[in-house]
mmCIF file of C-alpha atoms and ligand atoms in Angstrom:
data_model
loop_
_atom_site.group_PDB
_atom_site.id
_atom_site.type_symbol
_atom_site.label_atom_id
_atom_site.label_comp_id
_atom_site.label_asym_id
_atom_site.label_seq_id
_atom_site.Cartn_x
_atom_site.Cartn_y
_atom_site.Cartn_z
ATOM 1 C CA UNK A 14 -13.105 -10.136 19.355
ATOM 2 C CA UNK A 15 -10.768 -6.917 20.367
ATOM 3 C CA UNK A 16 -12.175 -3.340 19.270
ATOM 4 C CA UNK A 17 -10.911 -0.349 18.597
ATOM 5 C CA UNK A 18 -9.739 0.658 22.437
ATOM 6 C CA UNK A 19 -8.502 -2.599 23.417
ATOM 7 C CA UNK A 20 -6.538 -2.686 19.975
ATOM 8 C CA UNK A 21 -4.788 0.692 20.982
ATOM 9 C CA UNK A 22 -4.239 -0.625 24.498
ATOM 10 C CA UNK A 23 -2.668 -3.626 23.013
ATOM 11 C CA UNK A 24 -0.522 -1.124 21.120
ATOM 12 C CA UNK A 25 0.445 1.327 24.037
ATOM 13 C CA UNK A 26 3.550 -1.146 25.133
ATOM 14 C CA UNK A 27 4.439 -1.412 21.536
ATOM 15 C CA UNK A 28 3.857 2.268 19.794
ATOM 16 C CA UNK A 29 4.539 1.862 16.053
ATOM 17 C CA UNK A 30 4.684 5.145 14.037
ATOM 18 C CA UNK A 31 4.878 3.401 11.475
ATOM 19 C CA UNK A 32 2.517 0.696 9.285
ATOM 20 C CA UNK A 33 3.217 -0.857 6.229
ATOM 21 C CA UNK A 34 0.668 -2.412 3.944
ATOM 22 C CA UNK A 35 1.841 -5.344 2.060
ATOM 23 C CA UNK A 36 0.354 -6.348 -1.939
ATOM 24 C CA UNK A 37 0.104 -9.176 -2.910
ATOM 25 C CA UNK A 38 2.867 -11.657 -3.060
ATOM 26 C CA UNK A 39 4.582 -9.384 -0.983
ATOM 27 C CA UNK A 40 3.901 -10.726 2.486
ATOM 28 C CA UNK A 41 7.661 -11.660 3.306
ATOM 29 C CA UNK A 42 8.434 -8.396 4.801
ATOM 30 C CA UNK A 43 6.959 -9.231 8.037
ATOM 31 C CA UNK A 44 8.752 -12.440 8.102
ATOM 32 C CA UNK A 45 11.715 -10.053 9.387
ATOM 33 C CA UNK A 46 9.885 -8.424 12.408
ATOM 34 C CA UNK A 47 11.787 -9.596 16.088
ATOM 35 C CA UNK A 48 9.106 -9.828 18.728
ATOM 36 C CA UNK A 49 6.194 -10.646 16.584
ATOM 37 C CA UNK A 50 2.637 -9.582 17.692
ATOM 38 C CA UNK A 51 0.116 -11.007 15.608
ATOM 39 C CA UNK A 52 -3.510 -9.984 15.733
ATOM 40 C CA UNK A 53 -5.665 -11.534 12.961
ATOM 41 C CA UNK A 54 -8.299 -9.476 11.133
ATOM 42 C CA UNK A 55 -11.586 -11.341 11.994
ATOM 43 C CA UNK A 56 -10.390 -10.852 15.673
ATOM 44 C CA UNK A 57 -10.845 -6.719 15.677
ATOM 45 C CA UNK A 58 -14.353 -5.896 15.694
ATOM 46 C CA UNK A 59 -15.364 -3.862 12.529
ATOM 47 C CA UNK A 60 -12.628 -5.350 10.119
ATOM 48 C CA UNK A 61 -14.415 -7.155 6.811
ATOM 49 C CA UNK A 62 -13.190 -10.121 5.537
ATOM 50 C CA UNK A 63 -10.108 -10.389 2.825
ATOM 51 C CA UNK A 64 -11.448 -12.812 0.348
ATOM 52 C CA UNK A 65 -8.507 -13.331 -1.734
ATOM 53 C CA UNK A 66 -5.519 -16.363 -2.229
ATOM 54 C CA UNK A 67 -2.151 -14.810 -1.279
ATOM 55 C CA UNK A 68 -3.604 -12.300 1.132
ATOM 56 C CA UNK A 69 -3.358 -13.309 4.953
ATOM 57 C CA UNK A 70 -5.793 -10.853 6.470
ATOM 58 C CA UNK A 71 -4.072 -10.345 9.965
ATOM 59 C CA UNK A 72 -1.581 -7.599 11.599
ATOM 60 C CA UNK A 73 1.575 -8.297 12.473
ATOM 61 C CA UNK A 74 3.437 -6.003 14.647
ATOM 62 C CA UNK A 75 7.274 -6.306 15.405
ATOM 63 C CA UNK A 76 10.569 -4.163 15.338
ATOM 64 C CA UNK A 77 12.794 -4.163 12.440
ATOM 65 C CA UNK A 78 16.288 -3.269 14.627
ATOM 66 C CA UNK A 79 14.947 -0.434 17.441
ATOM 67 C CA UNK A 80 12.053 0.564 15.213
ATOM 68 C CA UNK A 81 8.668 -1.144 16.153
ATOM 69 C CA UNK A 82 6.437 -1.507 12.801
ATOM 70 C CA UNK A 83 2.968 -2.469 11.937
ATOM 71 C CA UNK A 84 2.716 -4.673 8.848
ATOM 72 C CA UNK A 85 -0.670 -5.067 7.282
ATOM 73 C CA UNK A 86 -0.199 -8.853 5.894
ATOM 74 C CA UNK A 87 -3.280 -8.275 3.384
ATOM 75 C CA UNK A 88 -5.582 -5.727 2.587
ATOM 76 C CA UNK A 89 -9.231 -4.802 1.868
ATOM 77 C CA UNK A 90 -9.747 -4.328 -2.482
ATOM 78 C CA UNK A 91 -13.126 -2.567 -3.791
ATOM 79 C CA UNK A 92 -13.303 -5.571 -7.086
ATOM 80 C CA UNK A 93 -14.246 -7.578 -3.624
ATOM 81 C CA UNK A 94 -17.208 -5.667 -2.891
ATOM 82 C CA UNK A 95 -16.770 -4.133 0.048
ATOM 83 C CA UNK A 96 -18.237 -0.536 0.816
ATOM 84 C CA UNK A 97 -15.302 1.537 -0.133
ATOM 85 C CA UNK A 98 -16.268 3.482 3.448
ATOM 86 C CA UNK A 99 -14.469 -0.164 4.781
ATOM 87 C CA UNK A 100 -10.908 1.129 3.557
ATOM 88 C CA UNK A 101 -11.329 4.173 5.288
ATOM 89 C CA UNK A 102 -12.324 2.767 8.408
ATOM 90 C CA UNK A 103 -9.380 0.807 8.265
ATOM 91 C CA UNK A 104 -7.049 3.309 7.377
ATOM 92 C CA UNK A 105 -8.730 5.464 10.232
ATOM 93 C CA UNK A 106 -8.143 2.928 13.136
ATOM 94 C CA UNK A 107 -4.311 3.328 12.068
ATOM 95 C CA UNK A 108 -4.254 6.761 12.591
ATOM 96 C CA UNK A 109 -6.428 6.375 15.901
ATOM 97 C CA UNK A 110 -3.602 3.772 17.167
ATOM 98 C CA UNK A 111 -1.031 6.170 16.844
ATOM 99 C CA UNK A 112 0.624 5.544 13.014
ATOM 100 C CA UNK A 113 2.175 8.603 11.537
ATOM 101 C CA UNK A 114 3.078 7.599 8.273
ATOM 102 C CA UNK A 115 1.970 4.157 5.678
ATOM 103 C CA UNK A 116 4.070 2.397 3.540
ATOM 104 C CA UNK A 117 2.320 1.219 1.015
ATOM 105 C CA UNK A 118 2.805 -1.519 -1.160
ATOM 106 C CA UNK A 119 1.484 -3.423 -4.173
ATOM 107 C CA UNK A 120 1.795 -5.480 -7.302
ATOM 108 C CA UNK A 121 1.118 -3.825 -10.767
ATOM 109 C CA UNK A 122 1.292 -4.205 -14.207
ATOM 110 C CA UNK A 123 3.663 -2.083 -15.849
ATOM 111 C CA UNK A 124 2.999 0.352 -18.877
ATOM 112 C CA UNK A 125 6.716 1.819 -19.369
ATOM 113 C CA UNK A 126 8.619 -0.105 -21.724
ATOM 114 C CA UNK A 127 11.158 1.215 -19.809
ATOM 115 C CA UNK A 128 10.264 -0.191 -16.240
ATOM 116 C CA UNK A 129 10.510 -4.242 -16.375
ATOM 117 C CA UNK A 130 8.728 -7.322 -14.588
ATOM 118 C CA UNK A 131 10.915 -7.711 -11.603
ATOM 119 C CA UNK A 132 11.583 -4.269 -11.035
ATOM 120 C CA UNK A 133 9.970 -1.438 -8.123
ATOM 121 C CA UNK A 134 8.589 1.818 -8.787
ATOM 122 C CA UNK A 135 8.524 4.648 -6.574
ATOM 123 C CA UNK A 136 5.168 6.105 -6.938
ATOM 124 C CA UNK A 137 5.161 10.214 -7.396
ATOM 125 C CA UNK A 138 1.296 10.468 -7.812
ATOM 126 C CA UNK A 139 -1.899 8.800 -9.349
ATOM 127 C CA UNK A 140 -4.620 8.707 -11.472
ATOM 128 C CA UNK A 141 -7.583 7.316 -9.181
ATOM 129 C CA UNK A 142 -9.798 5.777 -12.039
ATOM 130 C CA UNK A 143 -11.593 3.163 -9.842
ATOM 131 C CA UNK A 144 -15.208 5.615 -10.428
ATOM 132 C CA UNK A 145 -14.656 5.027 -6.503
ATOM 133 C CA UNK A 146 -13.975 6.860 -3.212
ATOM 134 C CA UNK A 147 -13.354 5.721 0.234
ATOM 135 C CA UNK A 148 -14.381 9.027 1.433
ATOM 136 C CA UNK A 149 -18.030 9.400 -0.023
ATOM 137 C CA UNK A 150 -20.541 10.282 2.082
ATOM 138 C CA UNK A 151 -20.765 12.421 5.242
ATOM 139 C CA UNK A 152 -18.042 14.019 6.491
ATOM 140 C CA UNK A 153 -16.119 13.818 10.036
ATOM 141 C CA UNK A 154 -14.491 16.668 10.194
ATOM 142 C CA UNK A 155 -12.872 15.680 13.122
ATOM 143 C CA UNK A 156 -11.060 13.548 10.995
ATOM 144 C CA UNK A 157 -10.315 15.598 8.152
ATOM 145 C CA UNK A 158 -11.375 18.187 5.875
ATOM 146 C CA UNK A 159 -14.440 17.653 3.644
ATOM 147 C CA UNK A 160 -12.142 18.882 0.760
ATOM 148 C CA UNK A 161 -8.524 17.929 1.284
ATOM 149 C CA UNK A 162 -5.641 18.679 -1.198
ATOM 150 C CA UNK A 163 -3.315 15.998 -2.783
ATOM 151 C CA UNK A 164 -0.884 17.821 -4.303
ATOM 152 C CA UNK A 165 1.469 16.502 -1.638
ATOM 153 C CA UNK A 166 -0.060 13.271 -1.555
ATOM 154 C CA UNK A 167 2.761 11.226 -2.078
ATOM 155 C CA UNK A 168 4.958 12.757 0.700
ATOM 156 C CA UNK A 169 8.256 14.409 -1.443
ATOM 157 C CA UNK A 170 10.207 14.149 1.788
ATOM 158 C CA UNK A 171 9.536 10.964 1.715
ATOM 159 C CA UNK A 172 10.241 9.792 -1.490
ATOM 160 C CA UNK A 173 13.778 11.350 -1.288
ATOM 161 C CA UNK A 174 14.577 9.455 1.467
ATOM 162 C CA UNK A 175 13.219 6.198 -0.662
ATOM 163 C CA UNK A 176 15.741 7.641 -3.336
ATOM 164 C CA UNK A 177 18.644 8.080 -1.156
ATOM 165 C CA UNK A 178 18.472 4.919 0.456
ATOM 166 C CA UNK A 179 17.454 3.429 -2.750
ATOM 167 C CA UNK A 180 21.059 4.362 -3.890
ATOM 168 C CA UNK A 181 23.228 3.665 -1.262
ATOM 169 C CA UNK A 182 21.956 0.245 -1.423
ATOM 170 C CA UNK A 183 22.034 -0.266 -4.910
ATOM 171 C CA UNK A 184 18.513 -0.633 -5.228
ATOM 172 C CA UNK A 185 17.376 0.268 -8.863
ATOM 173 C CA UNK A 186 14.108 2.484 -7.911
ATOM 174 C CA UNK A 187 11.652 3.397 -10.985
ATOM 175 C CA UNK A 188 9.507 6.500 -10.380
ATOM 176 C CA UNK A 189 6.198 6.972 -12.275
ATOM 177 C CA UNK A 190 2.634 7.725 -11.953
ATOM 178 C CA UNK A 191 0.149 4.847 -10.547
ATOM 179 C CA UNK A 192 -3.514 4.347 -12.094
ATOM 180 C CA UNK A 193 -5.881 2.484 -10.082
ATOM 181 C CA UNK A 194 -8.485 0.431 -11.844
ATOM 182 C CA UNK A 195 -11.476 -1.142 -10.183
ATOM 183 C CA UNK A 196 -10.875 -4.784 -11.030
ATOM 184 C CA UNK A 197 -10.973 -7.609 -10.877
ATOM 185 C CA UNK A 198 -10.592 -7.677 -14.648
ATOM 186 C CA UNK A 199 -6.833 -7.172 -16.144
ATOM 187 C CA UNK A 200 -7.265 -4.360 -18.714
ATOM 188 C CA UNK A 201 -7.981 -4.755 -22.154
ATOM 189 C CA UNK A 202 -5.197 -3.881 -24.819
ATOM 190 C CA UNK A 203 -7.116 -0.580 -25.523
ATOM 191 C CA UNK A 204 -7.733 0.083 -21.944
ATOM 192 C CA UNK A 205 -3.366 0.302 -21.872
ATOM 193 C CA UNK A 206 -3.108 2.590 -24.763
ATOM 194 C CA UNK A 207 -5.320 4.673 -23.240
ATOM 195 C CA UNK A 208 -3.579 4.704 -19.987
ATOM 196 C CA UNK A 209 -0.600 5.441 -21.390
ATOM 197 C CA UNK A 210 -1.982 8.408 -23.157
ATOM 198 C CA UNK A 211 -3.228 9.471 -20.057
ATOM 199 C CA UNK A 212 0.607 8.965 -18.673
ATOM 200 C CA UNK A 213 0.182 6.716 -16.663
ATOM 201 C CA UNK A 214 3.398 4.261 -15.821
ATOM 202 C CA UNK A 215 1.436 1.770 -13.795
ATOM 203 C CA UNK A 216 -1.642 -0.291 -13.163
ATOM 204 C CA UNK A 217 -3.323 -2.007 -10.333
ATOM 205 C CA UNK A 218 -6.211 -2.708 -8.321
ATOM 206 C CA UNK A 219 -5.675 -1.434 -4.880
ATOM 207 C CA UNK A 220 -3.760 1.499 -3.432
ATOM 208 C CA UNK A 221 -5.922 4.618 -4.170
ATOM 209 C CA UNK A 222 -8.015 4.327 -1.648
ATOM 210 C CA UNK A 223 -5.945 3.762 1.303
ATOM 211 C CA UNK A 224 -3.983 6.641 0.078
ATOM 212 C CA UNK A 225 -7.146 8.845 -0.016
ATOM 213 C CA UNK A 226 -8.469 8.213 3.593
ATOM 214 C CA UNK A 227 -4.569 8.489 4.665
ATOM 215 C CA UNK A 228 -4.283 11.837 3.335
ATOM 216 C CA UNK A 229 -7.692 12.423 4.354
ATOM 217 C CA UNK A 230 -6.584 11.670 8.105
ATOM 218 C CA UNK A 231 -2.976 13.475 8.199
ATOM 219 C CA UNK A 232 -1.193 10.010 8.087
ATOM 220 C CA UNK A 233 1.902 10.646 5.294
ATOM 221 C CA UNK A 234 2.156 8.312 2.359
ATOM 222 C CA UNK A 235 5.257 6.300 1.090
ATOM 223 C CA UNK A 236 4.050 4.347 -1.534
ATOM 224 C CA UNK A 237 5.851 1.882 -3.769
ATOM 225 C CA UNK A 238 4.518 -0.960 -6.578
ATOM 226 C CA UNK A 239 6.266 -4.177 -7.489
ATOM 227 C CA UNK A 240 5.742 -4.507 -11.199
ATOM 228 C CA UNK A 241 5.029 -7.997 -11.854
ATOM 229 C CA UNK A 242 4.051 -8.071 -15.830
ATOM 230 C CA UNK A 243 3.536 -5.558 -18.321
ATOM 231 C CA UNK A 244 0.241 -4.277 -19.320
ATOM 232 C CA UNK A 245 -1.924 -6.256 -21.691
ATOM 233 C CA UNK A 246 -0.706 -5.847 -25.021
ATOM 234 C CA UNK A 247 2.988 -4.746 -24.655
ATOM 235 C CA UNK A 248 2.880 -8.283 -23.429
ATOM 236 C CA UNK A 249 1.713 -10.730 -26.110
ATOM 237 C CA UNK A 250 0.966 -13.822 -23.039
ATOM 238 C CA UNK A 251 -2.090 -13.553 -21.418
ATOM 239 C CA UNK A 252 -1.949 -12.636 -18.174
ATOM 240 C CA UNK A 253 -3.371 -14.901 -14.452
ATOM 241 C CA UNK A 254 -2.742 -14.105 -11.114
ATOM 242 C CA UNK A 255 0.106 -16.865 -10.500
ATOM 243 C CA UNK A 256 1.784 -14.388 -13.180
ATOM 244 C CA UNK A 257 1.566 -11.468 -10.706
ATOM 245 C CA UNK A 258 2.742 -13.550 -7.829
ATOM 246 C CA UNK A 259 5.483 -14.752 -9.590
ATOM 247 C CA UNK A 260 6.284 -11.358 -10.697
ATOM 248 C CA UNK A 261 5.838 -10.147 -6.647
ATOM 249 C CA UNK A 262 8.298 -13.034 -5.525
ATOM 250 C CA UNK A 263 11.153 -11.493 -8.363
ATOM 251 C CA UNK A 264 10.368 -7.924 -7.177
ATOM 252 C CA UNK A 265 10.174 -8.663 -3.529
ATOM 253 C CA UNK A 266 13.636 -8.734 -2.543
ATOM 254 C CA UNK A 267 14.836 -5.264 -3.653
ATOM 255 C CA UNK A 268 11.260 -4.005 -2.128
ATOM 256 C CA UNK A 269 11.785 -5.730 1.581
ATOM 257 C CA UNK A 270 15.925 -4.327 1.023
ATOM 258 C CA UNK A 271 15.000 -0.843 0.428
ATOM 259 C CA UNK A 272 12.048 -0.845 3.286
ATOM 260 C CA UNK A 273 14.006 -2.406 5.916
ATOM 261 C CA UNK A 274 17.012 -0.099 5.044
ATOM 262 C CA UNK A 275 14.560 3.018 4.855
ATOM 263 C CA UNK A 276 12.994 1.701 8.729
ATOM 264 C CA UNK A 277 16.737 0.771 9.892
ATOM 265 C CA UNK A 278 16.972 4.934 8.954
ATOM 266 C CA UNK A 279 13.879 6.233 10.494
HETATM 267 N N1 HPA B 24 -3.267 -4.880 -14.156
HETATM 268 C C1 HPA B 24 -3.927 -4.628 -13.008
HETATM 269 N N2 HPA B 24 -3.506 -5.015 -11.813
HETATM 270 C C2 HPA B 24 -2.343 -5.681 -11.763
HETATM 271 C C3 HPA B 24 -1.596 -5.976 -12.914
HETATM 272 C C4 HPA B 24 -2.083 -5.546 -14.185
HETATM 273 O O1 HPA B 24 -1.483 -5.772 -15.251
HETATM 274 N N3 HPA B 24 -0.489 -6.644 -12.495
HETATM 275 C C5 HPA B 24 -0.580 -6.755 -11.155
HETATM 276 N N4 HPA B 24 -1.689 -6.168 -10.688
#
């Protein structure tokens, strides 16, 4: 077992600035790392469990060119039942080993006709409609602020960078809204209508909260979703969770492209 100290001792030698979390089916990025450090969740004192199929659960820290990265192979989901005060902590121990800003990434379902299976989407801001926060509770305000603002939530500068390098490369880069839904359920056909009435452009299960405690914490947010399916009812199949994995493989290789170029940049 490492804790928190020894973890950012381990990390003093190394000193990413950057950490990216990695959805589901969308593990391959840190396939590319050189130098690969890999510290397994179980082994850091505090870290919960990651309970499901397709998620590794473990850190894996390596450079991408001249640029060291931390790549969080798996991540912590509320529909699993931890304390939402768990994603937090996590996010929290990033910021306390010295990450600046968090990719993050996921699958979702998508619910613009517009935006197909295969396909990324930049996510410009979100609906959080989990019922949930990572935050609740007392508040450190050594941390952050009891009350923090979002309106810059998903870092502008940041997405125009995504953008640019998104079209040098030749990376076709959707932009919409992300809602986050509790899970583990897919939605029902209603539950879609009404999220598109609400204007929403994409659906998932994780996300939200890591963005909240990073925002929370001063740690800037890239964010991008791999759409793997569209929402229940504009597709007639029903949909399983080898459908979103499938879906993750297609979308994965214009996601790990434009991440990798936007590192290479950094
Ligand atoms: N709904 C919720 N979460 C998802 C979906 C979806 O359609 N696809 C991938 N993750």
């Amino acid at each position: 077992m490492i804790n928190l100290n020894q973890l950012q001792n381990l990390m003093q030698n190394r000193k990413p600035e950057t950490a990216i979390i990695l959805g589901s089916g969308l593990g391959g990025i840190a396939d590319n790392l050189q130098n690969k450090l890999i510290i397994k969740y179980e082994e850091i004192e505090g870290f919960p469990k990651s309970t499901v199929a397709g998620h590794n659960g473990q850190f894996v820290i390596g450079r991408i060119e001249d640029k060291e990265v931390l790549c969080m192979q798996g991540r912590f989901h509320l529909y699993e039942g931890h304390n939402p005060k768990v994603i937090a902590e996590v996010i929290q121990a990033l910021k306390y080993i010295g990450i600046k800003e968090l990719i993050v990434t996921n699958a979702a379902g998508s619910l613009n006709p517009d935006f197909h299976p295969g396909e990324i989407m930049l996510i410009t801001d979100h609906i959080n409609f989990s019922g949930c926060n990572p935050l609740l509770g007392a508040n450190d305000d050594k941390i952050g602020p009891r009350f923090f603002d979002m309106s810059n939530a998903y870092d502008k500068d940041l997405q125009k960078k995504a953008r640019n390098i998104a079209q040098k490369n030749n990376i076709k880069l959707n932009e919409g809204t992300y809602l986050m839904v509790l899970g583990p359920n897919f939605e029902t056909a209603a539950e879609i209508r009404a999220f598109r009435i609400l204007g929403a452009d994409a659906v998932g299960m994780s996300t939200v909260p890591e963005v909240l405690a990073a925002v929370h914490c001063g740690i800037k947010i890239l964010a991008i979703s791999a759409l793997t399916n569209f929402g229940t009812g504009i597709q007639t199949t029903p949909l399983s969770h080898e459908e979103t994995l499938s879906g993750a493989a297609k979308a994965s290789g214009c996601l790990t492209d434009l991440i990798i170029n936007y590192i290479k940049e950094k």
